[in-house]
């Protein structure tokens, strides 16, 4: 079979006669019903049939449905992968949130325990010996509650980060 080396364009002329005009009307109505076909496709089909070419030699027309099915299948796969990714992401984030909550709970308990220890601790005050007192030193033990000094201006960066999470809850 002869192979065309390049694209060949042939034209078809419809004359103003009754037969040509009716054929043109049929062609236009046929193309309106099958929007995926062109006039070129229609001419090729007619030539294949008029020349009695066997079906095995005819080229397989590329249908858009096969392409559409393949694209839809890939879209489905991508949607499944996206759903799986979202599920794994939310599970991981949920686990991280649970770990952070447990760490915040532990830190809260430790802070409460330290506050109790500080509140129960007796304060030992040393008095400076006066000049009128004998040479021996006097140690005065006062069992008052300890007054903590004002909080330092610098805050531990870990505590400042955790305080953000506590504010969120």
GROMACS .gro file of N, CA and C in nm:
model
  507
    1UNK      N    1   0.084  -0.117   0.000
    1UNK     CA    2   0.000   0.000   0.000
    1UNK      C    3   0.089   0.124   0.000
    2UNK      N    4   0.041   0.221  -0.070
    2UNK     CA    5   0.117   0.346  -0.081
    2UNK      C    6   0.105   0.427   0.048
    3UNK      N    7   0.218   0.471   0.098
    3UNK     CA    8   0.221   0.554   0.218
    3UNK      C    9   0.239   0.699   0.178
    4UNK      N   10   0.152   0.783   0.224
    4UNK     CA   11   0.166   0.926   0.197
    4UNK      C   12   0.277   0.981   0.284
    5UNK      N   13   0.365   1.052   0.222
    5UNK     CA   14   0.476   1.109   0.297
    5UNK      C   15   0.436   1.236   0.372
    6UNK      N   16   0.334   1.299   0.323
    6UNK     CA   17   0.289   1.420   0.391
    6UNK      C   18   0.137   1.431   0.377
    7UNK      N   19   0.082   1.521   0.448
    7UNK     CA   20  -0.062   1.539   0.450
    7UNK      C   21  -0.110   1.589   0.314
    8UNK      N   22  -0.214   1.525   0.262
    8UNK     CA   23  -0.269   1.563   0.133
    8UNK      C   24  -0.410   1.614   0.156
    9UNK      N   25  -0.437   1.728   0.101
    9UNK     CA   26  -0.568   1.789   0.116
    9UNK      C   27  -0.636   1.787  -0.021
   10UNK      N   28  -0.753   1.727  -0.023
   10UNK     CA   29  -0.835   1.725  -0.146
   10UNK      C   30  -0.964   1.801  -0.117
   11UNK      N   31  -1.019   1.862  -0.216
   11UNK     CA   32  -1.142   1.937  -0.196
   11UNK      C   33  -1.258   1.869  -0.268
   12UNK      N   34  -1.375   1.891  -0.215
   12UNK     CA   35  -1.498   1.839  -0.275
   12UNK      C   36  -1.584   1.958  -0.309
   13UNK      N   37  -1.635   1.960  -0.431
   13UNK     CA   38  -1.718   2.072  -0.474
   13UNK      C   39  -1.861   2.024  -0.491
   14UNK      N   40  -1.951   2.097  -0.430
   14UNK     CA   41  -2.093   2.070  -0.446
   14UNK      C   42  -2.149   2.174  -0.543
   15UNK      N   43  -2.199   2.127  -0.656
   15UNK     CA   44  -2.253   2.217  -0.758
   15UNK      C   45  -2.396   2.256  -0.724
   16UNK      N   46  -2.447   2.360  -0.787
   16UNK     CA   47  -2.583   2.407  -0.755
   16UNK      C   48  -2.695   2.315  -0.806
   17UNK      N   49  -2.668   2.196  -0.845
   17UNK     CA   50  -2.772   2.104  -0.891
   17UNK      C   51  -2.849   2.043  -0.775
   18UNK      N   52  -2.964   1.984  -0.806
   18UNK     CA   53  -3.052   1.924  -0.704
   18UNK      C   54  -2.981   1.809  -0.633
   19UNK      N   55  -2.911   1.725  -0.706
   19UNK     CA   56  -2.843   1.609  -0.648
   19UNK      C   57  -2.732   1.652  -0.553
   20UNK      N   58  -2.651   1.746  -0.593
   20UNK     CA   59  -2.542   1.793  -0.507
   20UNK      C   60  -2.595   1.865  -0.383
   21UNK      N   61  -2.698   1.946  -0.401
   21UNK     CA   62  -2.753   2.018  -0.286
   21UNK      C   63  -2.818   1.924  -0.186
   22UNK      N   64  -2.885   1.822  -0.234
   22UNK     CA   65  -2.945   1.725  -0.141
   22UNK      C   66  -2.836   1.644  -0.071
   23UNK      N   67  -2.728   1.611  -0.144
   23UNK     CA   68  -2.616   1.540  -0.081
   23UNK      C   69  -2.550   1.627   0.025
   24UNK      N   70  -2.531   1.753  -0.006
   24UNK     CA   71  -2.473   1.847   0.091
   24UNK      C   72  -2.563   1.860   0.215
   25UNK      N   73  -2.693   1.864   0.194
   25UNK     CA   74  -2.785   1.872   0.309
   25UNK      C   75  -2.776   1.746   0.394
   26UNK      N   76  -2.764   1.628   0.329
   26UNK     CA   77  -2.749   1.502   0.405
   26UNK      C   78  -2.618   1.501   0.483
   27UNK      N   79  -2.512   1.549   0.419
   27UNK     CA   80  -2.382   1.552   0.488
   27UNK      C   81  -2.389   1.644   0.609
   28UNK      N   82  -2.450   1.759   0.593
   28UNK     CA   83  -2.459   1.853   0.706
   28UNK      C   84  -2.546   1.798   0.818
   29UNK      N   85  -2.656   1.732   0.783
   29UNK     CA   86  -2.741   1.675   0.889
   29UNK      C   87  -2.670   1.559   0.959
   30UNK      N   88  -2.594   1.481   0.883
   30UNK     CA   89  -2.519   1.370   0.943
   30UNK      C   90  -2.412   1.423   1.040
   31UNK      N   91  -2.342   1.529   0.998
   31UNK     CA   92  -2.236   1.585   1.084
   31UNK      C   93  -2.294   1.655   1.207
   32UNK      N   94  -2.417   1.707   1.195
   32UNK     CA   95  -2.480   1.767   1.313
   32UNK      C   96  -2.515   1.662   1.417
   33UNK      N   97  -2.551   1.541   1.370
   33UNK     CA   98  -2.587   1.434   1.464
   33UNK      C   99  -2.462   1.375   1.531
   34UNK      N  100  -2.352   1.368   1.458
   34UNK     CA  101  -2.228   1.311   1.512
   34UNK      C  102  -2.124   1.423   1.519
   35UNK      N  103  -2.125   1.490   1.631
   35UNK     CA  104  -2.041   1.608   1.644
   35UNK      C  105  -1.893   1.573   1.655
   36UNK      N  106  -1.863   1.448   1.690
   36UNK     CA  107  -1.722   1.411   1.704
   36UNK      C  108  -1.656   1.381   1.570
   37UNK      N  109  -1.732   1.375   1.463
   37UNK     CA  110  -1.676   1.345   1.329
   37UNK      C  111  -1.668   1.472   1.246
   38UNK      N  112  -1.573   1.469   1.155
   38UNK     CA  113  -1.555   1.583   1.064
   38UNK      C  114  -1.595   1.539   0.923
   39UNK      N  115  -1.597   1.636   0.834
   39UNK     CA  116  -1.627   1.604   0.694
   39UNK      C  117  -1.519   1.512   0.636
   40UNK      N  118  -1.398   1.529   0.682
   40UNK     CA  119  -1.289   1.443   0.637
   40UNK      C  120  -1.313   1.298   0.681
   41UNK      N  121  -1.357   1.279   0.805
   41UNK     CA  122  -1.387   1.143   0.854
   41UNK      C  123  -1.498   1.080   0.771
   42UNK      N  124  -1.601   1.158   0.741
   42UNK     CA  125  -1.713   1.108   0.662
   42UNK      C  126  -1.669   1.067   0.521
   43UNK      N  127  -1.585   1.149   0.459
   43UNK     CA  128  -1.534   1.115   0.325
   43UNK      C  129  -1.450   0.988   0.328
   44UNK      N  130  -1.368   0.973   0.431
   44UNK     CA  131  -1.284   0.854   0.442
   44UNK      C  132  -1.370   0.729   0.459
   45UNK      N  133  -1.471   0.736   0.545
   45UNK     CA  134  -1.559   0.620   0.562
   45UNK      C  135  -1.628   0.583   0.431
   46UNK      N  136  -1.674   0.684   0.358
   46UNK     CA  137  -1.740   0.658   0.230
   46UNK      C  138  -1.645   0.593   0.131
   47UNK      N  139  -1.520   0.640   0.131
   47UNK     CA  140  -1.422   0.581   0.040
   47UNK      C  141  -1.388   0.437   0.079
   48UNK      N  142  -1.376   0.412   0.208
   48UNK     CA  143  -1.349   0.275   0.253
   48UNK      C  144  -1.461   0.182   0.208
   49UNK      N  145  -1.586   0.227   0.221
   49UNK     CA  146  -1.699   0.142   0.183
   49UNK      C  147  -1.710   0.128   0.031
   50UNK      N  148  -1.690   0.235  -0.041
   50UNK     CA  149  -1.705   0.227  -0.187
   50UNK      C  150  -1.592   0.147  -0.253
   51UNK      N  151  -1.477   0.147  -0.190
   51UNK     CA  152  -1.365   0.071  -0.245
   51UNK      C  153  -1.361  -0.072  -0.192
   52UNK      N  154  -1.457  -0.108  -0.107
   52UNK     CA  155  -1.469  -0.244  -0.052
   52UNK      C  156  -1.340  -0.289   0.017
   53UNK      N  157  -1.289  -0.208   0.099
   53UNK     CA  158  -1.168  -0.241   0.174
   53UNK      C  159  -1.209  -0.327   0.293
   54UNK      N  160  -1.141  -0.440   0.317
   54UNK     CA  161  -1.178  -0.525   0.431
   54UNK      C  162  -1.155  -0.452   0.565
   55UNK      N  163  -1.230  -0.495   0.664
   55UNK     CA  164  -1.226  -0.430   0.796
   55UNK      C  165  -1.089  -0.442   0.862
   56UNK      N  166  -1.018  -0.551   0.833
   56UNK     CA  167  -0.888  -0.572   0.897
   56UNK      C  168  -0.784  -0.469   0.852
   57UNK      N  169  -0.802  -0.412   0.736
   57UNK     CA  170  -0.705  -0.316   0.684
   57UNK      C  171  -0.735  -0.174   0.732
   58UNK      N  172  -0.860  -0.148   0.768
   58UNK     CA  173  -0.899  -0.013   0.809
   58UNK      C  174  -0.828   0.026   0.938
   59UNK      N  175  -0.791   0.150   0.944
   59UNK     CA  176  -0.732   0.197   1.070
   59UNK      C  177  -0.839   0.205   1.178
   60UNK      N  178  -0.795   0.179   1.298
   60UNK     CA  179  -0.888   0.185   1.411
   60UNK      C  180  -0.909   0.331   1.447
   61UNK      N  181  -1.032   0.375   1.439
   61UNK     CA  182  -1.055   0.516   1.473
   61UNK      C  183  -1.030   0.539   1.621
   62UNK      N  184  -0.970   0.651   1.647
   62UNK     CA  185  -0.943   0.684   1.787
   62UNK      C  186  -1.068   0.747   1.845
   63UNK      N  187  -1.125   0.676   1.933
   63UNK     CA  188  -1.246   0.728   1.995
   63UNK      C  189  -1.210   0.809   2.118
   64UNK      N  190  -1.290   0.903   2.138
   64UNK     CA  191  -1.265   0.987   2.255
   64UNK      C  192  -1.312   0.920   2.383
   65UNK      N  193  -1.400   0.819   2.368
   65UNK     CA  194  -1.449   0.753   2.488
   65UNK      C  195  -1.339   0.673   2.556
   66UNK      N  196  -1.251   0.610   2.475
   66UNK     CA  197  -1.141   0.534   2.535
   66UNK      C  198  -1.047   0.627   2.609
   67UNK      N  199  -1.020   0.740   2.549
   67UNK     CA  200  -0.933   0.838   2.613
   67UNK      C  201  -1.000   0.894   2.737
   68UNK      N  202  -1.128   0.920   2.727
   68UNK     CA  203  -1.200   0.974   2.842
   68UNK      C  204  -1.203   0.873   2.956
   69UNK      N  205  -1.223   0.745   2.921
   69UNK     CA  206  -1.223   0.642   3.025
   69UNK      C  207  -1.087   0.634   3.094
   70UNK      N  208  -0.980   0.641   3.014
   70UNK     CA  209  -0.846   0.634   3.073
   70UNK      C  210  -0.820   0.754   3.164
   71UNK      N  211  -0.864   0.869   3.122
   71UNK     CA  212  -0.844   0.990   3.204
   71UNK      C  213  -0.927   0.981   3.332
   72UNK      N  214  -1.051   0.933   3.317
   72UNK     CA  215  -1.136   0.919   3.436
   72UNK      C  216  -1.077   0.817   3.532
   73UNK      N  217  -1.018   0.711   3.477
   73UNK     CA  218  -0.955   0.609   3.562
   73UNK      C  219  -0.836   0.669   3.638
   74UNK      N  220  -0.757   0.749   3.569
   74UNK     CA  221  -0.644   0.813   3.635
   74UNK      C  222  -0.690   0.914   3.739
   75UNK      N  223  -0.797   0.985   3.708
   75UNK     CA  224  -0.851   1.080   3.806
   75UNK      C  225  -0.900   1.005   3.930
   76UNK      N  226  -0.962   0.890   3.908
   76UNK     CA  227  -1.007   0.809   4.021
   76UNK      C  228  -0.891   0.762   4.107
   77UNK      N  229  -0.782   0.719   4.040
   77UNK     CA  230  -0.664   0.676   4.114
   77UNK      C  231  -0.606   0.791   4.194
   78UNK      N  232  -0.599   0.908   4.131
   78UNK     CA  233  -0.544   1.025   4.201
   78UNK      C  234  -0.632   1.065   4.319
   79UNK      N  235  -0.764   1.055   4.301
   79UNK     CA  236  -0.854   1.088   4.413
   79UNK      C  237  -0.836   0.990   4.527
   80UNK      N  238  -0.817   0.861   4.495
   80UNK     CA  239  -0.794   0.762   4.599
   80UNK      C  240  -0.662   0.790   4.672
   81UNK      N  241  -0.558   0.823   4.595
   81UNK     CA  242  -0.429   0.854   4.657
   81UNK      C  243  -0.440   0.978   4.745
   82UNK      N  244  -0.515   1.077   4.698
   82UNK     CA  245  -0.533   1.199   4.777
   82UNK      C  246  -0.608   1.169   4.907
   83UNK      N  247  -0.712   1.088   4.898
   83UNK     CA  248  -0.788   1.052   5.018
   83UNK      C  249  -0.701   0.974   5.115
   84UNK      N  250  -0.617   0.884   5.063
   84UNK     CA  251  -0.527   0.807   5.148
   84UNK      C  252  -0.426   0.899   5.215
   85UNK      N  253  -0.373   0.993   5.138
   85UNK     CA  254  -0.276   1.089   5.192
   85UNK      C  255  -0.339   1.175   5.301
   86UNK      N  256  -0.462   1.221   5.277
   86UNK     CA  257  -0.531   1.301   5.378
   86UNK      C  258  -0.555   1.220   5.505
   87UNK      N  259  -0.594   1.094   5.487
   87UNK     CA  260  -0.620   1.009   5.604
   87UNK      C  261  -0.493   0.990   5.686
   88UNK      N  262  -0.381   0.962   5.616
   88UNK     CA  263  -0.255   0.943   5.689
   88UNK      C  264  -0.210   1.073   5.755
   89UNK      N  265  -0.230   1.187   5.687
   89UNK     CA  266  -0.190   1.315   5.743
   89UNK      C  267  -0.269   1.347   5.869
   90UNK      N  268  -0.401   1.328   5.863
   90UNK     CA  269  -0.482   1.359   5.980
   90UNK      C  270  -0.455   1.263   6.095
   91UNK      N  271  -0.426   1.137   6.063
   91UNK     CA  272  -0.391   1.041   6.168
   91UNK      C  273  -0.261   1.082   6.236
   92UNK      N  274  -0.164   1.123   6.155
   92UNK     CA  275  -0.034   1.165   6.209
   92UNK      C  276  -0.051   1.291   6.294
   93UNK      N  277  -0.126   1.387   6.243
   93UNK     CA  278  -0.147   1.511   6.318
   93UNK      C  279  -0.226   1.485   6.446
   94UNK      N  280  -0.321   1.395   6.440
   94UNK     CA  281  -0.397   1.360   6.560
   94UNK      C  282  -0.306   1.298   6.665
   95UNK      N  283  -0.216   1.211   6.619
   95UNK     CA  284  -0.122   1.148   6.713
   95UNK      C  285  -0.030   1.254   6.773
   96UNK      N  286   0.018   1.347   6.690
   96UNK     CA  287   0.105   1.453   6.742
   96UNK      C  288   0.030   1.538   6.844
   97UNK      N  289  -0.096   1.566   6.818
   97UNK     CA  290  -0.175   1.646   6.910
   97UNK      C  291  -0.194   1.573   7.043
   98UNK      N  292  -0.218   1.443   7.037
   98UNK     CA  293  -0.233   1.365   7.159
   98UNK      C  294  -0.104   1.365   7.240
   99UNK      N  295   0.010   1.352   7.172
   99UNK     CA  296   0.139   1.354   7.241
   99UNK      C  297   0.162   1.490   7.306
  100UNK      N  298   0.130   1.597   7.234
  100UNK     CA  299   0.147   1.731   7.290
  100UNK      C  300   0.055   1.753   7.410
  101UNK      N  301  -0.068   1.704   7.402
  101UNK     CA  302  -0.160   1.717   7.515
  101UNK      C  303  -0.109   1.642   7.636
  102UNK      N  304  -0.055   1.523   7.615
  102UNK     CA  305  -0.004   1.448   7.730
  102UNK      C  306   0.119   1.516   7.789
  103UNK      N  307   0.204   1.574   7.703
  103UNK     CA  308   0.320   1.646   7.754
  103UNK      C  309   0.278   1.770   7.832
  104UNK      N  310   0.179   1.840   7.782
  104UNK     CA  311   0.129   1.959   7.853
  104UNK      C  312   0.070   1.918   7.988
  105UNK      N  313  -0.002   1.805   7.989
  105UNK     CA  314  -0.059   1.756   8.115
  105UNK      C  315   0.051   1.722   8.214
  106UNK      N  316   0.157   1.655   8.167
  106UNK     CA  317   0.268   1.621   8.255
  106UNK      C  318   0.336   1.747   8.308
  107UNK      N  319   0.358   1.844   8.222
  107UNK     CA  320   0.420   1.968   8.266
  107UNK      C  321   0.333   2.043   8.367
  108UNK      N  322   0.203   2.041   8.345
  108UNK     CA  323   0.111   2.106   8.438
  108UNK      C  324   0.118   2.039   8.575
  109UNK      N  325   0.123   1.906   8.574
  109UNK     CA  326   0.134   1.833   8.701
  109UNK      C  327   0.266   1.862   8.770
  110UNK      N  328   0.374   1.870   8.693
  110UNK     CA  329   0.504   1.900   8.752
  110UNK      C  330   0.507   2.041   8.810
  111UNK      N  331   0.448   2.136   8.739
  111UNK     CA  332   0.443   2.274   8.790
  111UNK      C  333   0.361   2.280   8.917
  112UNK      N  334   0.249   2.209   8.921
  112UNK     CA  335   0.165   2.208   9.042
  112UNK      C  336   0.240   2.144   9.158
  113UNK      N  337   0.313   2.036   9.128
  113UNK     CA  338   0.390   1.969   9.233
  113UNK      C  339   0.499   2.062   9.287
  114UNK      N  340   0.568   2.130   9.197
  114UNK     CA  341   0.672   2.224   9.239
  114UNK      C  342   0.613   2.340   9.319
  115UNK      N  343   0.498   2.387   9.282
  115UNK     CA  344   0.433   2.495   9.356
  115UNK      C  345   0.398   2.451   9.497
  116UNK      N  346   0.352   2.329   9.511
  116UNK     CA  347   0.319   2.276   9.644
  116UNK      C  348   0.446   2.262   9.727
  117UNK      N  349   0.553   2.212   9.663
  117UNK     CA  350   0.679   2.197   9.737
  117UNK      C  351   0.733   2.331   9.782
  118UNK      N  352   0.723   2.430   9.699
  118UNK     CA  353   0.773   2.563   9.733
  118UNK      C  354   0.688   2.624   9.846
  119UNK      N  355   0.558   2.602   9.841
  119UNK     CA  356   0.469   2.658   9.942
  119UNK      C  357   0.490   2.594  10.079
  120UNK      N  358   0.525   2.466  10.083
  120UNK     CA  359   0.543   2.396  10.210
  120UNK      C  360   0.683   2.409  10.266
  121UNK      N  361   0.776   2.457  10.190
  121UNK     CA  362   0.916   2.465  10.232
  121UNK      C  363   0.934   2.577  10.335
  122UNK      N  364   0.997   2.548  10.454
  122UNK     CA  365   1.021   2.654  10.552
  122UNK      C  366   1.134   2.746  10.504
  123UNK      N  367   1.119   2.869  10.544
  123UNK     CA  368   1.218   2.969  10.507
  123UNK      C  369   1.316   2.984  10.622
  124UNK      N  370   1.442   2.973  10.591
  124UNK     CA  371   1.547   2.989  10.691
  124UNK      C  372   1.609   3.126  10.670
  125UNK      N  373   1.602   3.205  10.773
  125UNK     CA  374   1.661   3.338  10.763
  125UNK      C  375   1.780   3.345  10.858
  126UNK      N  376   1.887   3.395  10.811
  126UNK     CA  377   2.006   3.413  10.893
  126UNK      C  378   2.011   3.559  10.935
  127UNK      N  379   2.029   3.579  11.065
  127UNK     CA  380   2.041   3.717  11.111
  127UNK      C  381   2.188   3.753  11.128
  128UNK      N  382   2.217   3.874  11.099
  128UNK     CA  383   2.354   3.923  11.111
  128UNK      C  384   2.377   3.956  11.258
  129UNK      N  385   2.486   3.907  11.313
  129UNK     CA  386   2.509   3.934  11.455
  129UNK      C  387   2.529   4.085  11.480
  130UNK      N  388   2.464   4.130  11.582
  130UNK     CA  389   2.475   4.272  11.619
  130UNK      C  390   2.599   4.294  11.703
  131UNK      N  391   2.639   4.415  11.716
  131UNK     CA  392   2.761   4.446  11.792
  131UNK      C  393   2.741   4.427  11.940
  132UNK      N  394   2.618   4.444  11.989
  132UNK     CA  395   2.594   4.427  12.132
  132UNK      C  396   2.582   4.281  12.172
  133UNK      N  397   2.561   4.194  12.077
  133UNK     CA  398   2.545   4.053  12.109
  133UNK      C  399   2.681   3.991  12.133
  134UNK      N  400   2.680   3.882  12.205
  134UNK     CA  401   2.807   3.815  12.226
  134UNK      C  402   2.863   3.762  12.094
  135UNK      N  403   2.980   3.710  12.098
  135UNK     CA  404   3.050   3.666  11.979
  135UNK      C  405   2.984   3.549  11.910
  136UNK      N  406   2.902   3.481  11.981
  136UNK     CA  407   2.837   3.365  11.918
  136UNK      C  408   2.728   3.411  11.822
  137UNK      N  409   2.712   3.342  11.714
  137UNK     CA  410   2.612   3.379  11.614
  137UNK      C  411   2.478   3.315  11.646
  138UNK      N  412   2.376   3.383  11.608
  138UNK     CA  413   2.241   3.334  11.634
  138UNK      C  414   2.176   3.303  11.500
  139UNK      N  415   2.126   3.184  11.496
  139UNK     CA  416   2.054   3.144  11.375
  139UNK      C  417   1.907   3.141  11.410
  140UNK      N  418   1.834   3.216  11.337
  140UNK     CA  419   1.690   3.223  11.363
  140UNK      C  420   1.617   3.148  11.253
  141UNK      N  421   1.536   3.058  11.297
  141UNK     CA  422   1.458   2.980  11.201
  141UNK      C  423   1.315   3.026  11.211
  142UNK      N  424   1.266   3.073  11.103
  142UNK     CA  425   1.129   3.119  11.099
  142UNK      C  426   1.051   3.022  11.010
  143UNK      N  427   0.940   2.982  11.062
  143UNK     CA  428   0.860   2.886  10.988
  143UNK      C  429   0.746   2.957  10.914
  144UNK      N  430   0.782   3.054  10.839
  144UNK     CA  431   0.684   3.126  10.759
  144UNK      C  432   0.676   3.065  10.618
  145UNK      N  433   0.573   3.103  10.552
  145UNK     CA  434   0.564   3.057  10.413
  145UNK      C  435   0.660   3.140  10.329
  146UNK      N  436   0.710   3.075  10.234
  146UNK     CA  437   0.809   3.139  10.146
  146UNK      C  438   0.737   3.227  10.045
  147UNK      N  439   0.784   3.348  10.036
  147UNK     CA  440   0.729   3.440   9.936
  147UNK      C  441   0.823   3.437   9.816
  148UNK      N  442   0.776   3.388   9.707
  148UNK     CA  443   0.866   3.381   9.592
  148UNK      C  444   0.897   3.520   9.540
  149UNK      N  445   1.017   3.536   9.488
  149UNK     CA  446   1.051   3.665   9.429
  149UNK      C  447   0.966   3.689   9.305
  150UNK      N  448   0.958   3.813   9.266
  150UNK     CA  449   0.880   3.841   9.144
  150UNK      C  450   0.936   3.762   9.027
  151UNK      N  451   0.850   3.724   8.937
  151UNK     CA  452   0.896   3.641   8.825
  151UNK      C  453   1.001   3.714   8.744
  152UNK      N  454   1.099   3.638   8.700
  152UNK     CA  455   1.204   3.701   8.620
  152UNK      C  456   1.147   3.749   8.486
  153UNK      N  457   1.215   3.845   8.430
  153UNK     CA  458   1.168   3.903   8.304
  153UNK      C  459   1.185   3.806   8.187
  154UNK      N  460   1.291   3.727   8.193
  154UNK     CA  461   1.314   3.633   8.084
  154UNK      C  462   1.234   3.505   8.110
  155UNK      N  463   1.169   3.459   8.010
  155UNK     CA  464   1.086   3.339   8.020
  155UNK      C  465   1.155   3.230   7.941
  156UNK      N  466   1.148   3.111   7.999
  156UNK     CA  467   1.207   2.996   7.931
  156UNK      C  468   1.138   2.977   7.796
  157UNK      N  469   1.212   2.958   7.687
  157UNK     CA  470   1.148   2.946   7.554
  157UNK      C  471   1.057   2.825   7.545
  158UNK      N  472   1.086   2.717   7.617
  158UNK     CA  473   0.999   2.599   7.612
  158UNK      C  474   0.865   2.632   7.675
  159UNK      N  475   0.872   2.702   7.790
  159UNK     CA  476   0.748   2.738   7.859
  159UNK      C  477   0.666   2.836   7.774
  160UNK      N  478   0.735   2.929   7.711
  160UNK     CA  479   0.660   3.024   7.627
  160UNK      C  480   0.592   2.953   7.512
  161UNK      N  481   0.658   2.853   7.454
  161UNK     CA  482   0.593   2.778   7.344
  161UNK      C  483   0.476   2.696   7.397
  162UNK      N  484   0.494   2.636   7.513
  162UNK     CA  485   0.385   2.555   7.568
  162UNK      C  486   0.268   2.642   7.612
  163UNK      N  487   0.298   2.766   7.655
  163UNK     CA  488   0.188   2.853   7.697
  163UNK      C  489   0.094   2.885   7.581
  164UNK      N  490   0.149   2.887   7.461
  164UNK     CA  491   0.063   2.908   7.344
  164UNK      C  492  -0.039   2.795   7.331
  165UNK      N  493   0.008   2.673   7.354
  165UNK     CA  494  -0.084   2.559   7.345
  165UNK      C  495  -0.187   2.562   7.457
  166UNK      N  496  -0.143   2.604   7.576
  166UNK     CA  497  -0.237   2.612   7.687
  166UNK      C  498  -0.343   2.718   7.659
  167UNK      N  499  -0.302   2.827   7.596
  167UNK     CA  500  -0.400   2.930   7.561
  167UNK      C  501  -0.502   2.878   7.461
  168UNK      N  502  -0.455   2.790   7.371
  168UNK     CA  503  -0.547   2.735   7.271
  168UNK      C  504  -0.654   2.647   7.335
  169UNK      N  505  -0.617   2.579   7.443
  169UNK     CA  506  -0.714   2.492   7.509
  169UNK      C  507  -0.802   2.574   7.599
   0.00000   0.00000   0.00000
